[in-house]
Amino acid sequence: MELGWLSVKEVLDLLDRGEVGCGELTRDLLDRIGEVDPRVRAFTNVFPREALELSRERRQGPLGGIPIAVKDNICTLGQETTCASRILKGFRPPYNATVIERLERAGYVLLGKTNLDEFAMGSSTENSGLFTTHNPWDLCRVPGGSSGGSAAAVAAGECLAALGSDTGGSIRQPASFCGVVGLKPTYGRVSRFGLVAFASSLDQIGPLTRTVEDAALLLEVISGHDPRDSTSAPYPPLKAEELLSKEVKGMVLGLPREYYGEGLDLQVGEVITKAVRTLEELGCRVEEVSLPHTPYAVATYYLVATAEASSNLARYDGVRYGLRAFEYGDLYDMYVKTRSQGFGPEVKRRIMLGTYALSAGYYDAYYLKAQKVRTLIRRDFEKVFETCDAVVTPTSPTPAFKMGERVLDPLTMYLSDIYTISVNLAGVPAVSIPCGFTQEGLPVGLQVIGKAFDEATILSLGHAYQEVTDWHRKRPPL
Ligand code: GLN
């Protein structure tokens, strides 16, 4: 049986009815990984023995027996967590991330860890220090990033669901490129404890799945207050049923004019227009709105994110984690050699940019200014949400691009996230939903953005959309 193409919900029903066994399910997915992963390369590590052992009997809990893949920047006790960086090669965390603890309690089966751009810095997985993941819809193209491994694994039928992290679009953009659902929850909704920090004021963990319903099932398990993350919001876990059951009819959707102009690929624009029409047929009202500070979002993000990254990555000093340079003189030399050898070029670029933005004399001009613009971007959204229930945009201005096409031009690569970055700066939730294909057969994603802590509206919209469309059922020609 090809169980990897079903949704989590469908497989849970099969398991409940005893029509499929847990061992059979895990074996089926491991076979699929063996068959396609040499071409897709979604996984940094697969745990066949442990996964089969856990699947001998059905585990208890709402995700009992469901094999899930986890982005390799989320700490898994005793299992290598590399962030796709040489500097963390061989690092085995002595603890589980809170999301992993919660998945454990829900009875999941850890199938493996997935590839990413090194420390989640990138939009294509080409910045991975290990290897590049391929897009299952066209192996010559990138799967997006940084959670490209998670998106490709779900898209290729290698797992039912995966976790990713999103700092500036890293769940939504790869979901869009690979034709799967990707949810970035509200900042503070899901604990960041055990997520290797990139930019702490922006990072958020979320699910990549085939259906919006599955995203809600996973969010139910991983959401909720955690005293070990000081920015975790003081709310109880969400309920999947409530996340999906809001009345969509009568909702007002804002289309920000800044997201539908120059730079938007024509075919992507056409697919999005059709998707918006479908939402209108479901009874939503569409309104043009403005997010006037959008043109400053990319610049603001690359100041805030790099500043935080330069500080967060100071801890990789060759003493505490993973790699240490083999030969060195004094302590300073050891730091220099370890960091020079351990980090890849993009990570180094960001550490330098961030250190510069924070340095005396430039702090006010760059970092402080960026913080002020960030506030204006957040206010843009607050204003729009006074009259709209959700904001609807393309997830990415283009479909998946070819490998190598942007890797030598960091600025073009940074612009891949132009529609996703503001959402992180504002801290609001957003989901990318498969909504069609280009003529070349590449998936397109529709981004639905919600008010802070209102995942229910965007997931209900996405769920209603998927009930009347079948884009999420299409399989790549692997
Ligand atoms: N592509 C963006 C970056 O390179 C976002 C990455 C992310 O969300 N982790 O920073």
CSV table of C-alpha atoms and ligand atoms in Angstrom, one decimal:
chain,number,residue,atom,x,y,z
A,1,MET,CA,0.0,0.0,0.0
A,2,GLU,CA,1.2,3.5,-0.6
A,3,LEU,CA,0.3,5.1,2.7
A,4,GLY,CA,2.6,8.0,2.3
A,5,TRP,CA,0.1,9.8,0.0
A,6,LEU,CA,-2.6,9.8,2.6
A,7,SER,CA,-3.2,12.5,5.2
A,8,VAL,CA,-2.5,12.0,8.9
A,9,LYS,CA,-6.2,12.1,9.5
A,10,GLU,CA,-6.9,9.3,6.9
A,11,VAL,CA,-4.1,7.1,8.3
A,12,LEU,CA,-5.3,7.7,11.9
A,13,ASP,CA,-8.7,6.4,10.8
A,14,LEU,CA,-7.2,3.3,9.1
A,15,LEU,CA,-5.2,2.6,12.2
A,16,ASP,CA,-8.2,3.1,14.4
A,17,ARG,CA,-10.2,0.6,12.3
A,18,GLY,CA,-7.3,-1.8,12.4
A,19,GLU,CA,-7.1,-1.8,8.6
A,20,VAL,CA,-3.5,-0.9,8.7
A,21,GLY,CA,-0.9,-1.8,11.4
A,22,CYS,CA,1.7,0.7,12.7
A,23,GLY,CA,4.6,-1.6,11.7
A,24,GLU,CA,3.2,-1.8,8.1
A,25,LEU,CA,2.8,2.0,8.0
A,26,THR,CA,6.4,2.7,9.1
A,27,ARG,CA,7.8,0.0,6.8
A,28,ASP,CA,5.9,1.4,3.9
A,29,LEU,CA,7.3,4.9,4.5
A,30,LEU,CA,10.8,3.6,5.0
A,31,ASP,CA,10.5,1.7,1.7
A,32,ARG,CA,9.4,4.9,0.0
A,33,ILE,CA,12.4,6.8,1.5
A,34,GLY,CA,14.7,4.0,0.2
A,35,GLU,CA,13.1,4.3,-3.2
A,36,VAL,CA,13.1,8.1,-3.8
A,37,ASP,CA,15.4,9.7,-1.3
A,38,PRO,CA,18.5,9.0,-3.2
A,39,ARG,CA,17.0,11.4,-5.8
A,40,VAL,CA,15.2,13.8,-3.5
A,41,ARG,CA,17.7,13.9,-0.7
A,42,ALA,CA,15.2,15.3,1.9
A,43,PHE,CA,16.7,13.6,4.9
A,44,THR,CA,20.0,14.3,6.8
A,45,ASN,CA,19.3,11.2,8.9
A,46,VAL,CA,16.7,8.4,8.9
A,47,PHE,CA,16.2,6.2,11.9
A,48,PRO,CA,14.8,2.9,10.5
A,49,ARG,CA,15.6,0.8,13.5
A,50,GLU,CA,14.3,3.1,16.2
A,51,ALA,CA,11.2,3.9,14.1
A,52,LEU,CA,10.4,0.2,13.5
A,53,GLU,CA,11.0,-0.5,17.2
A,54,LEU,CA,8.5,2.2,18.2
A,55,SER,CA,6.0,0.9,15.7
A,56,ARG,CA,5.9,-2.7,17.1
A,57,GLU,CA,2.8,-1.7,19.0
A,58,ARG,CA,0.5,1.3,18.5
A,59,ARG,CA,1.6,4.1,20.8
A,60,GLN,CA,-1.1,5.9,22.8
A,61,GLY,CA,-2.1,9.5,22.0
A,62,PRO,CA,-3.7,11.7,19.4
A,63,LEU,CA,-0.9,11.0,16.9
A,64,GLY,CA,-0.4,7.4,18.0
A,65,GLY,CA,1.8,5.6,15.5
A,66,ILE,CA,2.1,8.5,13.0
A,67,PRO,CA,5.6,8.7,11.6
A,68,ILE,CA,6.8,12.3,11.3
A,69,ALA,CA,10.0,13.9,10.0
A,70,VAL,CA,11.7,16.8,11.9
A,71,LYS,CA,13.8,19.6,10.6
A,72,ASP,CA,17.4,19.1,11.7
A,73,ASN,CA,17.5,22.3,13.7
A,74,ILE,CA,15.1,21.0,16.3
A,75,CYS,CA,16.8,19.2,19.2
A,76,THR,CA,16.1,15.4,19.5
A,77,LEU,CA,17.6,13.8,22.6
A,78,GLY,CA,20.6,11.6,21.7
A,79,GLN,CA,19.9,11.9,17.9
A,80,GLU,CA,22.3,14.0,15.9
A,81,THR,CA,21.1,17.5,15.3
A,82,THR,CA,23.3,19.2,12.7
A,83,CYS,CA,21.5,22.4,11.5
A,84,ALA,CA,23.1,21.2,8.2
A,85,SER,CA,26.3,22.8,9.5
A,86,ARG,CA,29.8,21.4,9.7
A,87,ILE,CA,30.1,23.2,13.1
A,88,LEU,CA,27.5,20.9,14.6
A,89,LYS,CA,28.6,17.7,13.0
A,90,GLY,CA,28.2,14.9,15.6
A,91,PHE,CA,26.3,17.1,18.1
A,92,ARG,CA,23.8,15.0,20.0
A,93,PRO,CA,21.5,17.2,22.2
A,94,PRO,CA,21.2,16.1,25.8
A,95,TYR,CA,17.5,17.1,25.8
A,96,ASN,CA,14.4,17.1,23.6
A,97,ALA,CA,12.9,20.3,22.3
A,98,THR,CA,9.5,21.0,23.8
A,99,VAL,CA,7.7,20.3,20.5
A,100,ILE,CA,9.5,16.9,20.5
A,101,GLU,CA,8.4,16.2,24.1
A,102,ARG,CA,4.8,17.0,23.1
A,103,LEU,CA,4.9,14.8,20.0
A,104,GLU,CA,6.3,12.0,22.1
A,105,ARG,CA,3.4,12.4,24.5
A,106,ALA,CA,1.1,12.3,21.5
A,107,GLY,CA,2.5,9.0,20.4
A,108,TYR,CA,4.4,10.0,17.2
A,109,VAL,CA,7.2,8.0,15.6
A,110,LEU,CA,10.3,10.0,14.7
A,111,LEU,CA,11.1,8.9,11.2
A,112,GLY,CA,14.2,11.1,10.6
A,113,LYS,CA,15.7,14.6,10.4
A,114,THR,CA,15.4,16.7,7.4
A,115,ASN,CA,17.8,19.0,5.5
A,116,LEU,CA,17.8,22.8,5.6
A,117,ASP,CA,19.9,25.7,4.7
A,118,GLU,CA,22.7,25.9,7.2
A,119,PHE,CA,21.2,27.3,10.5
A,120,ALA,CA,18.0,28.0,8.5
A,121,MET,CA,19.6,30.8,6.5
A,122,GLY,CA,18.4,30.6,3.0
A,123,SER,CA,15.6,29.9,0.6
A,124,SER,CA,16.7,26.9,-1.4
A,125,THR,CA,18.6,24.4,0.8
A,126,GLU,CA,21.6,25.2,-1.4
A,127,ASN,CA,23.2,26.8,1.7
A,128,SER,CA,23.1,23.4,3.5
A,129,GLY,CA,26.6,22.4,4.6
A,130,LEU,CA,25.8,18.8,3.8
A,131,PHE,CA,24.0,18.6,0.4
A,132,THR,CA,21.1,20.2,-1.6
A,133,THR,CA,17.6,18.8,-1.5
A,134,HIS,CA,15.8,18.4,-4.9
A,135,ASN,CA,12.2,19.5,-5.6
A,136,PRO,CA,10.1,16.3,-6.1
A,137,TRP,CA,8.1,18.1,-8.9
A,138,ASP,CA,11.3,18.8,-10.9
A,139,LEU,CA,14.5,17.4,-9.6
A,140,CYS,CA,16.5,20.2,-11.4
A,141,ARG,CA,14.8,22.7,-9.2
A,142,VAL,CA,15.2,23.7,-5.5
A,143,PRO,CA,12.5,22.7,-3.0
A,144,GLY,CA,12.7,26.2,-1.4
A,145,GLY,CA,14.1,26.8,2.0
A,146,SER,CA,15.1,26.7,4.6
A,147,SER,CA,12.8,23.9,5.6
A,148,GLY,CA,13.3,22.4,2.1
A,149,GLY,CA,13.9,18.9,3.4
A,150,SER,CA,10.7,18.8,5.4
A,151,ALA,CA,8.6,20.1,2.4
A,152,ALA,CA,10.2,17.8,-0.1
A,153,ALA,CA,9.7,14.8,2.2
A,154,VAL,CA,6.0,15.4,2.6
A,155,ALA,CA,5.6,16.2,-1.2
A,156,ALA,CA,7.5,13.0,-2.2
A,157,GLY,CA,5.3,10.8,0.0
A,158,GLU,CA,8.2,9.9,2.3
A,159,CYS,CA,6.3,11.0,5.4
A,160,LEU,CA,2.8,12.1,6.4
A,161,ALA,CA,3.9,15.3,8.1
A,162,ALA,CA,7.0,17.2,9.1
A,163,LEU,CA,8.0,20.0,11.4
A,164,GLY,CA,9.8,23.0,10.1
A,165,SER,CA,10.9,26.4,11.4
A,166,ASP,CA,10.0,29.8,9.9
A,167,THR,CA,12.0,33.0,10.6
A,168,GLY,CA,11.3,34.8,7.3
A,169,GLY,CA,9.3,32.3,5.3
A,170,SER,CA,11.1,29.1,5.8
A,171,ILE,CA,8.0,26.9,6.3
A,172,ARG,CA,5.7,28.7,3.8
A,173,GLN,CA,8.0,29.2,0.9
A,174,PRO,CA,9.2,25.6,0.6
A,175,ALA,CA,5.6,24.5,1.2
A,176,SER,CA,4.6,26.6,-1.7
A,177,PHE,CA,7.4,25.3,-4.0
A,178,CYS,CA,6.6,21.7,-3.1
A,179,GLY,CA,2.8,21.8,-3.2
A,180,VAL,CA,2.2,21.1,0.5
A,181,VAL,CA,0.6,23.0,3.4
A,182,GLY,CA,2.9,25.0,5.6
A,183,LEU,CA,1.8,26.9,8.7
A,184,LYS,CA,3.8,29.5,10.6
A,185,PRO,CA,1.9,30.0,13.9
A,186,THR,CA,1.7,33.3,15.7
A,187,TYR,CA,5.0,34.2,17.4
A,188,GLY,CA,4.8,32.8,20.9
A,189,ARG,CA,2.2,30.2,20.0
A,190,VAL,CA,4.7,27.3,19.8
A,191,SER,CA,7.6,26.9,22.2
A,192,ARG,CA,11.0,27.6,20.8
A,193,PHE,CA,12.8,25.7,23.6
A,194,GLY,CA,15.1,23.3,21.8
A,195,LEU,CA,14.9,25.0,18.4
A,196,VAL,CA,18.4,26.0,17.6
A,197,ALA,CA,18.2,29.8,17.6
A,198,PHE,CA,18.7,31.8,14.3
A,199,ALA,CA,16.8,35.1,15.0
A,200,SER,CA,15.0,34.7,18.3
A,201,SER,CA,12.4,37.4,17.9
A,202,LEU,CA,11.3,35.9,14.6
A,203,ASP,CA,11.8,32.1,14.8
A,204,GLN,CA,8.7,29.9,15.1
A,205,ILE,CA,8.2,26.2,14.7
A,206,GLY,CA,5.2,24.9,12.6
A,207,PRO,CA,3.9,21.9,10.6
A,208,LEU,CA,4.2,21.0,7.0
A,209,THR,CA,1.5,18.6,5.9
A,210,ARG,CA,-0.7,17.5,3.0
A,211,THR,CA,-3.9,19.1,4.4
A,212,VAL,CA,-4.9,22.0,6.5
A,213,GLU,CA,-6.7,19.6,8.7
A,214,ASP,CA,-3.4,17.8,9.4
A,215,ALA,CA,-1.7,21.1,10.2
A,216,ALA,CA,-4.4,21.8,12.8
A,217,LEU,CA,-4.0,18.3,14.3
A,218,LEU,CA,-0.3,18.9,14.7
A,219,LEU,CA,-0.8,22.5,16.0
A,220,GLU,CA,-3.1,21.1,18.7
A,221,VAL,CA,-0.2,18.9,19.9
A,222,ILE,CA,2.7,21.3,19.7
A,223,SER,CA,1.0,24.6,20.8
A,224,GLY,CA,0.5,25.9,24.3
A,225,HIS,CA,2.4,27.8,27.0
A,226,ASP,CA,5.9,26.6,27.9
A,227,PRO,CA,7.7,28.1,31.0
A,228,ARG,CA,11.1,27.2,29.4
A,229,ASP,CA,10.6,29.7,26.6
A,230,SER,CA,10.3,33.3,28.0
A,231,THR,CA,8.5,34.5,24.9
A,232,SER,CA,5.9,31.7,24.9
A,233,ALA,CA,2.4,33.1,25.1
A,234,PRO,CA,0.3,32.2,28.2
A,235,TYR,CA,-2.4,30.3,26.4
A,236,PRO,CA,-3.4,26.7,26.5
A,237,PRO,CA,-3.0,24.3,23.5
A,238,LEU,CA,-5.4,24.9,20.7
A,239,LYS,CA,-8.1,22.4,19.7
A,240,ALA,CA,-8.0,21.2,16.1
A,241,GLU,CA,-11.7,21.1,15.8
A,242,GLU,CA,-12.1,24.7,16.8
A,243,LEU,CA,-9.3,25.7,14.4
A,244,LEU,CA,-11.2,24.3,11.4
A,245,SER,CA,-14.8,25.1,12.1
A,246,LYS,CA,-15.1,28.9,11.8
A,247,GLU,CA,-17.8,30.0,9.3
A,248,VAL,CA,-16.0,31.2,6.2
A,249,LYS,CA,-19.1,32.8,4.6
A,250,GLY,CA,-19.1,36.5,5.0
A,251,MET,CA,-15.4,36.8,5.9
A,252,VAL,CA,-13.6,39.8,4.5
A,253,LEU,CA,-10.3,39.2,2.7
A,254,GLY,CA,-7.8,41.9,2.1
A,255,LEU,CA,-5.6,41.8,-1.0
A,256,PRO,CA,-2.6,44.1,-0.4
A,257,ARG,CA,-1.9,46.0,-3.6
A,258,GLU,CA,1.9,45.9,-2.8
A,259,TYR,CA,1.9,42.1,-3.2
A,260,TYR,CA,0.2,42.1,-6.6
A,261,GLY,CA,2.4,44.4,-8.6
A,262,GLU,CA,5.9,44.4,-10.1
A,263,GLY,CA,8.0,41.2,-9.6
A,264,LEU,CA,5.0,38.9,-9.4
A,265,ASP,CA,5.4,36.1,-12.0
A,266,LEU,CA,2.5,36.3,-14.5
A,267,GLN,CA,1.5,32.6,-14.2
A,268,VAL,CA,1.7,32.7,-10.4
A,269,GLY,CA,-0.6,35.8,-10.5
A,270,GLU,CA,-3.1,34.0,-12.7
A,271,VAL,CA,-3.2,30.9,-10.4
A,272,ILE,CA,-3.7,33.2,-7.3
A,273,THR,CA,-6.5,35.1,-9.0
A,274,LYS,CA,-8.4,31.8,-9.6
A,275,ALA,CA,-7.8,30.8,-6.0
A,276,VAL,CA,-9.2,34.1,-4.7
A,277,ARG,CA,-12.2,33.6,-6.9
A,278,THR,CA,-12.8,30.2,-5.3
A,279,LEU,CA,-12.7,31.9,-1.9
A,280,GLU,CA,-15.3,34.3,-3.2
A,281,GLU,CA,-17.5,31.4,-4.3
A,282,LEU,CA,-17.3,30.2,-0.7
A,283,GLY,CA,-18.9,33.4,0.4
A,284,CYS,CA,-15.9,35.6,1.2
A,285,ARG,CA,-15.8,39.2,0.3
A,286,VAL,CA,-12.6,40.6,-1.2
A,287,GLU,CA,-11.3,44.1,-0.7
A,288,GLU,CA,-8.1,45.8,-1.9
A,289,VAL,CA,-6.0,47.0,1.0
A,290,SER,CA,-2.6,48.6,1.5
A,291,LEU,CA,0.4,47.5,3.6
A,292,PRO,CA,2.4,50.7,2.9
A,293,HIS,CA,5.7,49.7,4.5
A,294,THR,CA,6.1,46.5,2.5
A,295,PRO,CA,9.0,47.9,0.4
A,296,TYR,CA,11.1,48.2,3.6
A,297,ALA,CA,10.4,44.7,4.8
A,298,VAL,CA,13.4,42.9,3.3
A,299,ALA,CA,15.9,45.5,4.4
A,300,THR,CA,14.4,45.6,7.9
A,301,TYR,CA,14.5,41.8,8.1
A,302,TYR,CA,18.1,41.5,7.0
A,303,LEU,CA,19.2,43.9,9.8
A,304,VAL,CA,17.1,42.4,12.6
A,305,ALA,CA,17.7,38.8,11.6
A,306,THR,CA,21.4,39.1,11.0
A,307,ALA,CA,21.9,41.2,14.3
A,308,GLU,CA,20.2,38.4,16.3
A,309,ALA,CA,22.0,35.7,14.4
A,310,SER,CA,25.4,37.2,15.0
A,311,SER,CA,24.7,37.1,18.7
A,312,ASN,CA,23.1,33.7,18.8
A,313,LEU,CA,25.9,32.1,16.8
A,314,ALA,CA,28.6,33.4,19.1
A,315,ARG,CA,28.2,30.2,21.1
A,316,TYR,CA,29.8,28.0,18.5
A,317,ASP,CA,33.3,28.5,19.7
A,318,GLY,CA,34.8,25.0,19.4
A,319,VAL,CA,34.5,24.5,23.2
A,320,ARG,CA,30.8,23.6,23.8
A,321,TYR,CA,29.4,22.0,20.7
A,322,GLY,CA,30.4,19.8,17.8
A,323,LEU,CA,33.4,20.7,15.8
A,324,ARG,CA,36.8,21.9,17.0
A,325,ALA,CA,39.6,22.8,14.5
A,326,PHE,CA,42.2,20.0,14.5
A,327,GLU,CA,45.3,22.1,14.7
A,328,TYR,CA,45.5,25.5,16.4
A,329,GLY,CA,47.9,27.7,18.4
A,330,ASP,CA,46.3,29.6,21.3
A,331,LEU,CA,42.7,29.9,22.4
A,332,TYR,CA,42.0,32.8,20.0
A,333,ASP,CA,43.4,30.9,17.1
A,334,MET,CA,41.2,27.9,18.1
A,335,TYR,CA,38.1,30.1,17.9
A,336,VAL,CA,39.1,31.6,14.6
A,337,LYS,CA,40.0,28.3,13.0
A,338,THR,CA,37.0,26.5,14.3
A,339,ARG,CA,34.6,29.2,13.1
A,340,SER,CA,36.3,29.6,9.8
A,341,GLN,CA,36.2,25.9,9.1
A,342,GLY,CA,32.8,25.2,10.6
A,343,PHE,CA,30.6,27.9,9.1
A,344,GLY,CA,29.6,28.1,5.4
A,345,PRO,CA,29.8,31.3,3.4
A,346,GLU,CA,26.2,32.5,3.9
A,347,VAL,CA,26.4,32.1,7.7
A,348,LYS,CA,29.6,34.0,7.7
A,349,ARG,CA,28.1,36.8,5.6
A,350,ARG,CA,25.2,37.1,8.1
A,351,ILE,CA,27.5,37.1,11.2
A,352,MET,CA,29.5,39.9,9.6
A,353,LEU,CA,26.4,41.9,8.5
A,354,GLY,CA,24.8,41.5,12.0
A,355,THR,CA,28.0,42.4,13.9
A,356,TYR,CA,28.3,45.5,11.7
A,357,ALA,CA,24.7,46.5,12.3
A,358,LEU,CA,25.2,46.2,16.1
A,359,SER,CA,28.6,47.9,16.3
A,360,ALA,CA,29.1,51.2,18.1
A,361,GLY,CA,28.4,54.1,15.8
A,362,TYR,CA,26.2,52.0,13.4
A,363,TYR,CA,23.7,50.7,16.0
A,364,ASP,CA,21.4,53.7,15.8
A,365,ALA,CA,21.6,54.1,12.1
A,366,TYR,CA,20.9,50.5,11.3
A,367,TYR,CA,19.6,48.3,14.1
A,368,LEU,CA,17.6,50.8,16.0
A,369,LYS,CA,16.1,52.2,12.8
A,370,ALA,CA,15.2,48.7,11.7
A,371,GLN,CA,13.4,48.1,15.0
A,372,LYS,CA,11.3,51.3,14.3
A,373,VAL,CA,10.4,50.3,10.8
A,374,ARG,CA,9.5,46.9,12.2
A,375,THR,CA,6.9,48.6,14.4
A,376,LEU,CA,5.5,50.4,11.4
A,377,ILE,CA,5.2,47.1,9.5
A,378,ARG,CA,3.3,45.6,12.5
A,379,ARG,CA,1.0,48.6,12.6
A,380,ASP,CA,0.2,48.2,8.8
A,381,PHE,CA,-1.2,44.7,9.6
A,382,GLU,CA,-3.1,45.9,12.7
A,383,LYS,CA,-4.7,48.6,10.6
A,384,VAL,CA,-5.8,46.2,7.8
A,385,PHE,CA,-7.2,43.7,10.4
A,386,GLU,CA,-9.5,46.4,11.7
A,387,THR,CA,-11.6,45.8,8.6
A,388,CYS,CA,-10.4,42.4,7.3
A,389,ASP,CA,-10.6,38.9,8.7
A,390,ALA,CA,-7.5,37.7,6.8
A,391,VAL,CA,-5.1,38.9,4.2
A,392,VAL,CA,-4.5,36.8,1.0
A,393,THR,CA,-1.4,36.9,-1.1
A,394,PRO,CA,0.9,34.7,-3.2
A,395,THR,CA,3.4,32.9,-0.9
A,396,SER,CA,6.2,33.5,-3.3
A,397,PRO,CA,6.6,35.8,-6.3
A,398,THR,CA,7.8,32.9,-8.5
A,399,PRO,CA,7.5,29.1,-8.6
A,400,ALA,CA,10.5,26.9,-7.6
A,401,PHE,CA,13.6,28.2,-9.4
A,402,LYS,CA,16.4,26.1,-10.9
A,403,MET,CA,19.3,24.9,-8.8
A,404,GLY,CA,22.3,27.3,-9.1
A,405,GLU,CA,20.2,30.1,-10.5
A,406,ARG,CA,20.3,32.4,-7.5
A,407,VAL,CA,23.0,30.9,-5.3
A,408,LEU,CA,25.7,33.3,-6.5
A,409,ASP,CA,23.5,36.4,-6.0
A,410,PRO,CA,22.5,36.7,-2.4
A,411,LEU,CA,20.3,39.7,-3.0
A,412,THR,CA,18.1,37.9,-5.6
A,413,MET,CA,17.9,35.0,-3.1
A,414,TYR,CA,16.8,37.4,-0.3
A,415,LEU,CA,14.0,38.7,-2.5
A,416,SER,CA,12.5,35.2,-2.7
A,417,ASP,CA,11.0,36.0,0.7
A,418,ILE,CA,9.5,39.3,-0.1
A,419,TYR,CA,5.9,38.1,0.6
A,420,THR,CA,6.6,36.1,3.7
A,421,ILE,CA,9.1,38.2,5.7
A,422,SER,CA,6.6,40.9,6.9
A,423,VAL,CA,4.6,38.3,8.6
A,424,ASN,CA,7.5,37.3,10.9
A,425,LEU,CA,8.3,41.0,11.6
A,426,ALA,CA,4.7,41.5,12.6
A,427,GLY,CA,4.6,38.2,14.5
A,428,VAL,CA,1.2,37.2,13.0
A,429,PRO,CA,0.3,33.7,11.8
A,430,ALA,CA,0.1,32.6,8.1
A,431,VAL,CA,-0.4,29.4,6.1
A,432,SER,CA,0.6,28.5,2.6
A,433,ILE,CA,-1.9,26.3,0.7
A,434,PRO,CA,-1.4,24.5,-2.6
A,435,CYS,CA,-3.7,26.3,-5.1
A,436,GLY,CA,-2.6,25.2,-8.6
A,437,PHE,CA,0.3,24.8,-11.0
A,438,THR,CA,2.1,26.7,-13.7
A,439,GLN,CA,2.2,25.4,-17.2
A,440,GLU,CA,5.5,23.7,-16.5
A,441,GLY,CA,3.7,21.7,-13.7
A,442,LEU,CA,5.2,23.6,-10.8
A,443,PRO,CA,3.1,24.1,-7.7
A,444,VAL,CA,1.9,27.5,-6.5
A,445,GLY,CA,1.0,28.4,-3.0
A,446,LEU,CA,-1.6,30.8,-1.6
A,447,GLN,CA,-0.7,32.6,1.6
A,448,VAL,CA,-3.4,33.4,4.1
A,449,ILE,CA,-2.3,35.7,6.8
A,450,GLY,CA,-4.3,36.2,10.1
A,451,LYS,CA,-4.4,38.4,13.2
A,452,ALA,CA,-2.1,37.5,16.0
A,453,PHE,CA,-3.4,34.4,17.8
A,454,ASP,CA,-6.2,33.9,15.3
A,455,GLU,CA,-4.9,30.7,13.6
A,456,ALA,CA,-8.6,29.6,13.6
A,457,THR,CA,-9.6,32.0,10.8
A,458,ILE,CA,-6.8,31.2,8.4
A,459,LEU,CA,-7.0,27.5,9.0
A,460,SER,CA,-10.8,27.5,8.6
A,461,LEU,CA,-10.4,29.3,5.3
A,462,GLY,CA,-7.7,26.9,4.2
A,463,HIS,CA,-9.8,23.9,5.2
A,464,ALA,CA,-12.9,25.2,3.4
A,465,TYR,CA,-10.7,25.8,0.3
A,466,GLN,CA,-9.3,22.3,0.4
A,467,GLU,CA,-12.8,20.8,0.7
A,468,VAL,CA,-13.7,22.2,-2.7
A,469,THR,CA,-10.3,21.8,-4.5
A,470,ASP,CA,-8.0,18.9,-5.0
A,471,TRP,CA,-4.6,20.5,-5.6
A,472,HIS,CA,-3.3,18.9,-2.4
A,473,ARG,CA,-4.1,15.5,-3.8
A,474,LYS,CA,-1.8,15.8,-6.9
A,475,ARG,CA,1.4,13.7,-6.8
A,476,PRO,CA,4.7,14.6,-8.3
A,477,PRO,CA,5.9,12.5,-11.2
A,478,LEU,CA,8.8,10.9,-9.3
B,1,GLN,N1,15.1,32.8,3.6
B,1,GLN,C1,15.1,33.7,4.7
B,1,GLN,C2,16.5,33.8,5.2
B,1,GLN,O1,17.3,33.4,4.5
B,1,GLN,C3,14.2,33.1,5.8
B,1,GLN,C4,14.8,31.9,6.4
B,1,GLN,C5,13.9,31.3,7.5
B,1,GLN,O2,12.8,31.6,7.6
B,1,GLN,N2,14.6,30.6,8.4
B,1,GLN,O3,16.7,34.3,6.3
